[in-house]
PDB file of C-alpha atoms in Angstrom:
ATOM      1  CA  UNK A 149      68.146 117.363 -64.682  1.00 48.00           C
ATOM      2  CA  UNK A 150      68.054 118.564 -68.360  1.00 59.00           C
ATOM      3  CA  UNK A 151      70.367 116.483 -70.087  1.00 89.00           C
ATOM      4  CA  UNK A 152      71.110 118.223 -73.512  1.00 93.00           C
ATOM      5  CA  UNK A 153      73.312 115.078 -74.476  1.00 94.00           C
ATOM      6  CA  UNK A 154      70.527 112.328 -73.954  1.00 95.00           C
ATOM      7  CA  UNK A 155      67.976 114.747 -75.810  1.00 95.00           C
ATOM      8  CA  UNK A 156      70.043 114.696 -78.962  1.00 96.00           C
ATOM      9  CA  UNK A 157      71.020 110.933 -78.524  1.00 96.00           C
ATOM     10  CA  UNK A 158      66.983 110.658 -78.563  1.00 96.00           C
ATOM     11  CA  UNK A 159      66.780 112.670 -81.291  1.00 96.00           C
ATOM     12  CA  UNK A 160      68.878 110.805 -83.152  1.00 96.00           C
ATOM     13  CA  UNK A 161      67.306 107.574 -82.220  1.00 97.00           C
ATOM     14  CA  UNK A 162      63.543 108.691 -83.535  1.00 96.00           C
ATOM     15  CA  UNK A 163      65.067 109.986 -86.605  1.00 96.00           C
ATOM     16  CA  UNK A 164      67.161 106.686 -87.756  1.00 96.00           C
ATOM     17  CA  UNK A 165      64.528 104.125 -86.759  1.00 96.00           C
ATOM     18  CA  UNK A 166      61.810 106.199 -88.548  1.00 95.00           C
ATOM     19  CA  UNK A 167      63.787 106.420 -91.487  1.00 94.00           C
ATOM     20  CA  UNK A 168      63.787 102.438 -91.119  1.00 92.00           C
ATOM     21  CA  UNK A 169      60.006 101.842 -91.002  1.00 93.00           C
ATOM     22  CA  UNK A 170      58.898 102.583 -94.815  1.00 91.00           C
ATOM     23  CA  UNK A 171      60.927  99.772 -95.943  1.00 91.00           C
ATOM     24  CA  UNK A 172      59.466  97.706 -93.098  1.00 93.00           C
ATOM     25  CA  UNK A 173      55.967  98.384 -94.132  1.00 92.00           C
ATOM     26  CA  UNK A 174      56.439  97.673 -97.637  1.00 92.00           C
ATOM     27  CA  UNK A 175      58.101  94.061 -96.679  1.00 92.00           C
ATOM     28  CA  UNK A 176      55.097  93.438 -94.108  1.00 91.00           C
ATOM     29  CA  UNK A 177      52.356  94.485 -97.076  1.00 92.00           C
ATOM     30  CA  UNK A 178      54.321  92.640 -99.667  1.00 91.00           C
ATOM     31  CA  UNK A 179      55.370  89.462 -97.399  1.00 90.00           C
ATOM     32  CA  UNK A 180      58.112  89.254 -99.231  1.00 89.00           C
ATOM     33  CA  UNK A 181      62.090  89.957 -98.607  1.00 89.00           C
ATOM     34  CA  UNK A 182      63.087  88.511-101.706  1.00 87.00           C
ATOM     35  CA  UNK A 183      65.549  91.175-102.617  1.00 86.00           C
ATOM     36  CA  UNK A 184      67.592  91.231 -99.455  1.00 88.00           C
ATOM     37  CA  UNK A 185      70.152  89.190 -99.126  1.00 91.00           C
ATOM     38  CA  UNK A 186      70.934  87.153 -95.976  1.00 93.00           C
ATOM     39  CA  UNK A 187      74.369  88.388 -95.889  1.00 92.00           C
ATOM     40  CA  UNK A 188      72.789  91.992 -95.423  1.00 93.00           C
ATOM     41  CA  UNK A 189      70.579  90.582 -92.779  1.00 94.00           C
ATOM     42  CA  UNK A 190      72.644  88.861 -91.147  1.00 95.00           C
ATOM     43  CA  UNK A 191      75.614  90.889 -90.616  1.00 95.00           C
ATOM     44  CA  UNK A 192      73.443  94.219 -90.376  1.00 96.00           C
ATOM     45  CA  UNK A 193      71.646  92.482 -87.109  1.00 97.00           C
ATOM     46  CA  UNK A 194      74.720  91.027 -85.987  1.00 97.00           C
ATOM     47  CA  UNK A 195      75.975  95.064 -85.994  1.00 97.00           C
ATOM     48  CA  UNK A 196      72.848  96.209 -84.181  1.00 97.00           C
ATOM     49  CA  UNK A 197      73.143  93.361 -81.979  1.00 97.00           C
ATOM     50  CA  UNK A 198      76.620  94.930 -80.962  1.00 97.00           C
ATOM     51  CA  UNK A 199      75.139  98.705 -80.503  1.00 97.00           C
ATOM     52  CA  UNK A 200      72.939  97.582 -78.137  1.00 97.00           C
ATOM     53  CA  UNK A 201      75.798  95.504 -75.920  1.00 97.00           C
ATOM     54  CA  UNK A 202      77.939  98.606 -76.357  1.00 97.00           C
ATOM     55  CA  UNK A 203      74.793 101.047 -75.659  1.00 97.00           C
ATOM     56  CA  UNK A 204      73.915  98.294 -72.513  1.00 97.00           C
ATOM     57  CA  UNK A 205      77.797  98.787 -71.566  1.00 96.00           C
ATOM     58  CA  UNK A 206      77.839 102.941 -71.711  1.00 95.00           C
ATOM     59  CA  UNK A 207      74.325 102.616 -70.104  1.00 94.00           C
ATOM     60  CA  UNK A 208      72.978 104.915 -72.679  1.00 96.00           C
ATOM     61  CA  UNK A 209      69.168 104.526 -73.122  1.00 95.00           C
ATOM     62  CA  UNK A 210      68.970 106.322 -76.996  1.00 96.00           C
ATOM     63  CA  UNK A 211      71.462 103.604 -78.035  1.00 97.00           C
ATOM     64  CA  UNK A 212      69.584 100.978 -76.663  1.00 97.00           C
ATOM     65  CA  UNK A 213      66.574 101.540 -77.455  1.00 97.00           C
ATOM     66  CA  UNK A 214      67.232 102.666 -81.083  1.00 97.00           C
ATOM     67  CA  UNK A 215      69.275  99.858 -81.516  1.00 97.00           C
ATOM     68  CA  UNK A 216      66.534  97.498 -79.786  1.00 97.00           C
ATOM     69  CA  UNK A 217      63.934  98.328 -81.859  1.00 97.00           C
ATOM     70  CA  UNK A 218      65.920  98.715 -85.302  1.00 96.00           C
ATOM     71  CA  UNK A 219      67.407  95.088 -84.536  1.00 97.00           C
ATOM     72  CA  UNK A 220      63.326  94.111 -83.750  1.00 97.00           C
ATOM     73  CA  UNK A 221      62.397  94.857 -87.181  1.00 95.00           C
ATOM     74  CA  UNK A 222      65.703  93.458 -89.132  1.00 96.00           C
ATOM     75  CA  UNK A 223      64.484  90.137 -87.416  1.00 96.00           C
ATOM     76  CA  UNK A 224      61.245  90.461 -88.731  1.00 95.00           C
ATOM     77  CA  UNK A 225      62.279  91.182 -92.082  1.00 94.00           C
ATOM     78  CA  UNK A 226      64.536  87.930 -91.763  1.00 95.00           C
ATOM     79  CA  UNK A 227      61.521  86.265 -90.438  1.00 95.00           C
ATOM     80  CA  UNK A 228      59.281  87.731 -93.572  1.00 93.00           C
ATOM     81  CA  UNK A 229      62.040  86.186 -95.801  1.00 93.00           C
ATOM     82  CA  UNK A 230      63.104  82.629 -94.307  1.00 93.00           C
ATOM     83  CA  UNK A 231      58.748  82.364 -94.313  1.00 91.00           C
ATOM     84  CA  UNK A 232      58.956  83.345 -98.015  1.00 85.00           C
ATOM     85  CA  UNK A 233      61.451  80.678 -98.753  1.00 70.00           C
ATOM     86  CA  UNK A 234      59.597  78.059 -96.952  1.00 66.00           C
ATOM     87  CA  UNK A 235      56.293  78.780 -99.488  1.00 60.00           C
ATOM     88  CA  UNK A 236      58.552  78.334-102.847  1.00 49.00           C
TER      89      UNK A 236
ATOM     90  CA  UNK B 275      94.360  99.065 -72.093  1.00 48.00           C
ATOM     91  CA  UNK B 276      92.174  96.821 -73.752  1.00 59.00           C
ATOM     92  CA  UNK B 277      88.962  98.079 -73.634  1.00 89.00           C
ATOM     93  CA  UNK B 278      86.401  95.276 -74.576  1.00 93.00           C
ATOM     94  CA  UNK B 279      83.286  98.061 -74.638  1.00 94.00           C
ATOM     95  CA  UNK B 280      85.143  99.928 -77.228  1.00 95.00           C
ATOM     96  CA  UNK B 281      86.112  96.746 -79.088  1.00 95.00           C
ATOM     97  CA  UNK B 282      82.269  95.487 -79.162  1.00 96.00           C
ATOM     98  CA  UNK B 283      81.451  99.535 -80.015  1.00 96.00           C
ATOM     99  CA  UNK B 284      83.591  99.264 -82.852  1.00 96.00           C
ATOM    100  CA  UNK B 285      82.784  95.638 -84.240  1.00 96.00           C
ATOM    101  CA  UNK B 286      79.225  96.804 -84.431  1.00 96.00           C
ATOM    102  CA  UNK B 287      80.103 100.426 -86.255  1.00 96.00           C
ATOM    103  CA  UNK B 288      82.301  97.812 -88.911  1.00 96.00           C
ATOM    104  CA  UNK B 289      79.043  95.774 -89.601  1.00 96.00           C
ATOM    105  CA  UNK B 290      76.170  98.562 -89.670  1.00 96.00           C
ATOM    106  CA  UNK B 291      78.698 100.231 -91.704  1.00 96.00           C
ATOM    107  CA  UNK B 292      79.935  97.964 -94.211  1.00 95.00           C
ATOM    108  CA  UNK B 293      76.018  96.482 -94.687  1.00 94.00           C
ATOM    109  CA  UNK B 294      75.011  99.980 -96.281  1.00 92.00           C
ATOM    110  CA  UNK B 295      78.227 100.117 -98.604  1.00 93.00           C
ATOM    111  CA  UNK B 296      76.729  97.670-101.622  1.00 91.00           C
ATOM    112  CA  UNK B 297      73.910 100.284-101.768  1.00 91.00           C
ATOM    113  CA  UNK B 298      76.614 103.069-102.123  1.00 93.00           C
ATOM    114  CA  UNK B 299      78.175 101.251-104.815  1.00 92.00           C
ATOM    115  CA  UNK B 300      75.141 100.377-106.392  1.00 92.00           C
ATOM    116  CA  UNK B 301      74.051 104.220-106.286  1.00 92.00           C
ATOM    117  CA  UNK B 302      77.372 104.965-107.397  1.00 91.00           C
ATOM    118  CA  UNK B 303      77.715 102.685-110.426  1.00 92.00           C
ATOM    119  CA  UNK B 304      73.801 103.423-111.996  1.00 91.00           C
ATOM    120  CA  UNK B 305      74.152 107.249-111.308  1.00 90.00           C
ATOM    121  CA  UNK B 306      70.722 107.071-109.809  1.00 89.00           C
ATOM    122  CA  UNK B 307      68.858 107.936-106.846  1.00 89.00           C
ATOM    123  CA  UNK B 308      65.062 108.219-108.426  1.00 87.00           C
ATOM    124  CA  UNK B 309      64.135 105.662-105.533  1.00 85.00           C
ATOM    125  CA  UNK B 310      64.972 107.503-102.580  1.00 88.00           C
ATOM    126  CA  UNK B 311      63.141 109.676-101.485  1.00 91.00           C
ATOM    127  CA  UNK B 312      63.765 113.307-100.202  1.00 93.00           C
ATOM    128  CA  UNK B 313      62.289 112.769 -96.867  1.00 92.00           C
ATOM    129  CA  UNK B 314      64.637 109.543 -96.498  1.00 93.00           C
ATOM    130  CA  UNK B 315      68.000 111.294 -97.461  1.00 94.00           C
ATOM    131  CA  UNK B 316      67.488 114.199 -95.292  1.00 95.00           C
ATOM    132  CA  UNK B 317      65.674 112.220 -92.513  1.00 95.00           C
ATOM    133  CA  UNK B 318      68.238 109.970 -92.009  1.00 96.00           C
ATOM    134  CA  UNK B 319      71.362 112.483 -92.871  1.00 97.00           C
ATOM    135  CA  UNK B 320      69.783 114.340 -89.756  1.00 97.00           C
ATOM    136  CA  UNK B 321      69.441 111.193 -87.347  1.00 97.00           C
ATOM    137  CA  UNK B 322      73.018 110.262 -88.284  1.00 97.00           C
ATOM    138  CA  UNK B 323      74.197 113.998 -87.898  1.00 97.00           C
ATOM    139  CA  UNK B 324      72.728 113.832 -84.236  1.00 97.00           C
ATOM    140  CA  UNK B 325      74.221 110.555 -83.389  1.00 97.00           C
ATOM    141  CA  UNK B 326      77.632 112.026 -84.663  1.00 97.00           C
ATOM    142  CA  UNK B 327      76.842 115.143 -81.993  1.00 97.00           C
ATOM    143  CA  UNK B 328      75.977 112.274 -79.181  1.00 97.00           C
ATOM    144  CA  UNK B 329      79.227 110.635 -80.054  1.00 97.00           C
ATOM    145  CA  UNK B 330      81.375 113.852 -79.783  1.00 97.00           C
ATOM    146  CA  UNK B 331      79.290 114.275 -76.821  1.00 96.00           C
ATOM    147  CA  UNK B 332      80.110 110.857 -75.368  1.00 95.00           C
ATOM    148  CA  UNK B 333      83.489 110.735 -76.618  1.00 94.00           C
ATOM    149  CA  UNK B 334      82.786 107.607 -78.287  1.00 96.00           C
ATOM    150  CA  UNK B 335      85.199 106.454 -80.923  1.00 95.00           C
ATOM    151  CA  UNK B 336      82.724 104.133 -82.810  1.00 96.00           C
ATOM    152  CA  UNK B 337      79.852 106.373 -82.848  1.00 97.00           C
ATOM    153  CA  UNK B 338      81.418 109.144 -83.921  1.00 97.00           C
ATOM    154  CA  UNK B 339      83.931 106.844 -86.652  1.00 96.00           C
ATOM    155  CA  UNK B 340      80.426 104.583 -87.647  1.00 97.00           C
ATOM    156  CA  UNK B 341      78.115 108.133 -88.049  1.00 97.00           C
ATOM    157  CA  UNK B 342      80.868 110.148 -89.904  1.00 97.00           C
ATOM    158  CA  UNK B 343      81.421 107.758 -92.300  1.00 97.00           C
ATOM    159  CA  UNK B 344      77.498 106.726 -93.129  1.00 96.00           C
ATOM    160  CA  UNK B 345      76.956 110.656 -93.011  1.00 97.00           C
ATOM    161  CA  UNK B 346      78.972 110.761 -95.719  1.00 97.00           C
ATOM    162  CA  UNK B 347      78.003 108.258 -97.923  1.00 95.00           C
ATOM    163  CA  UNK B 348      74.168 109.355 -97.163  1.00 96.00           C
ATOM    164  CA  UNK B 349      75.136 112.700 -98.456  1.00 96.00           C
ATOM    165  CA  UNK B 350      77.219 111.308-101.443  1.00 95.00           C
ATOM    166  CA  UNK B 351      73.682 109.297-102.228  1.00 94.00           C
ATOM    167  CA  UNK B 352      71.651 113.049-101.654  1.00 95.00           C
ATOM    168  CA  UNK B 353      74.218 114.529-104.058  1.00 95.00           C
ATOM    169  CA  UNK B 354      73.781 111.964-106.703  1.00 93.00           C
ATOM    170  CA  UNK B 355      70.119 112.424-106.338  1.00 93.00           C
ATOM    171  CA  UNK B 356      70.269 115.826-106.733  1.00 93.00           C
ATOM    172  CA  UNK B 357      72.674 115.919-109.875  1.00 91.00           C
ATOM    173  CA  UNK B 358      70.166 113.478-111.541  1.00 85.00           C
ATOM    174  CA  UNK B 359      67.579 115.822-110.898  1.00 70.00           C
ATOM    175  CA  UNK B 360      69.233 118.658-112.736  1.00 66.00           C
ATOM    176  CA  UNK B 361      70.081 115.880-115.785  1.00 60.00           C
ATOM    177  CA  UNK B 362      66.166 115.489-116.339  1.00 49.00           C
TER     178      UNK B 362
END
């Protein structure tokens, strides 16, 4: 079946996480996350962490996945920055 | 009734919401948007758009509460932007 709903939803998933990846690029070519702070990292993951429990829950896949793959790359901006740390 | 998936749903639309509000206010108190691009503001105005449709759609409280609100305060950012434009 067609499902009008879960083609928007999917829609909206592409367009947010794209939106996402310059910055994530930029952090990856620089290495360095100096000017986030862990409070944004840590409390934006812990929301996307929640979307994708609540997208699990309403057993949406656009949720989930957006929300999987957003919270993938918040991790490995936290990763780029707790590294960065570790070399000062 | 308690509903613990709405609960979760709407402790994650808090946090994703309330991590992009220090970039509002930083928008809001320079007056500029020179470092945003286009493509970003109306990228991302679009995703969020959609995911507001998907929550109507899905009758979902904290999708359509979480979207509405970052909508707005993407296209507060876009409007800035624009009004700098004109100032140059």
């Amino acid at each position: 079946m067609f499902d009008l709903t879960e083609l928007v939803g999917s829609c909206a998933a592409v367009l947010t996480t794209l939106s996402f990846l310059p910055q994530v690029f930029r952090t990856w070519s620089t290495g360095s996350a100096h000017d986030f702070s862990w409070i944004w990292v840590i409390g934006f993951a812990s929301g996307l962490f929640l979307w994708l429990i609540y997208g699990l829950a309403l057993s949406s896949v656009p949720l989930v996945g957006a929300n999987g793959l957003t919270l993938s790359l918040v991790l490995l901006i936290g990763f780029i920055k707790w590294r960065g740390r570790l070399r000062v």
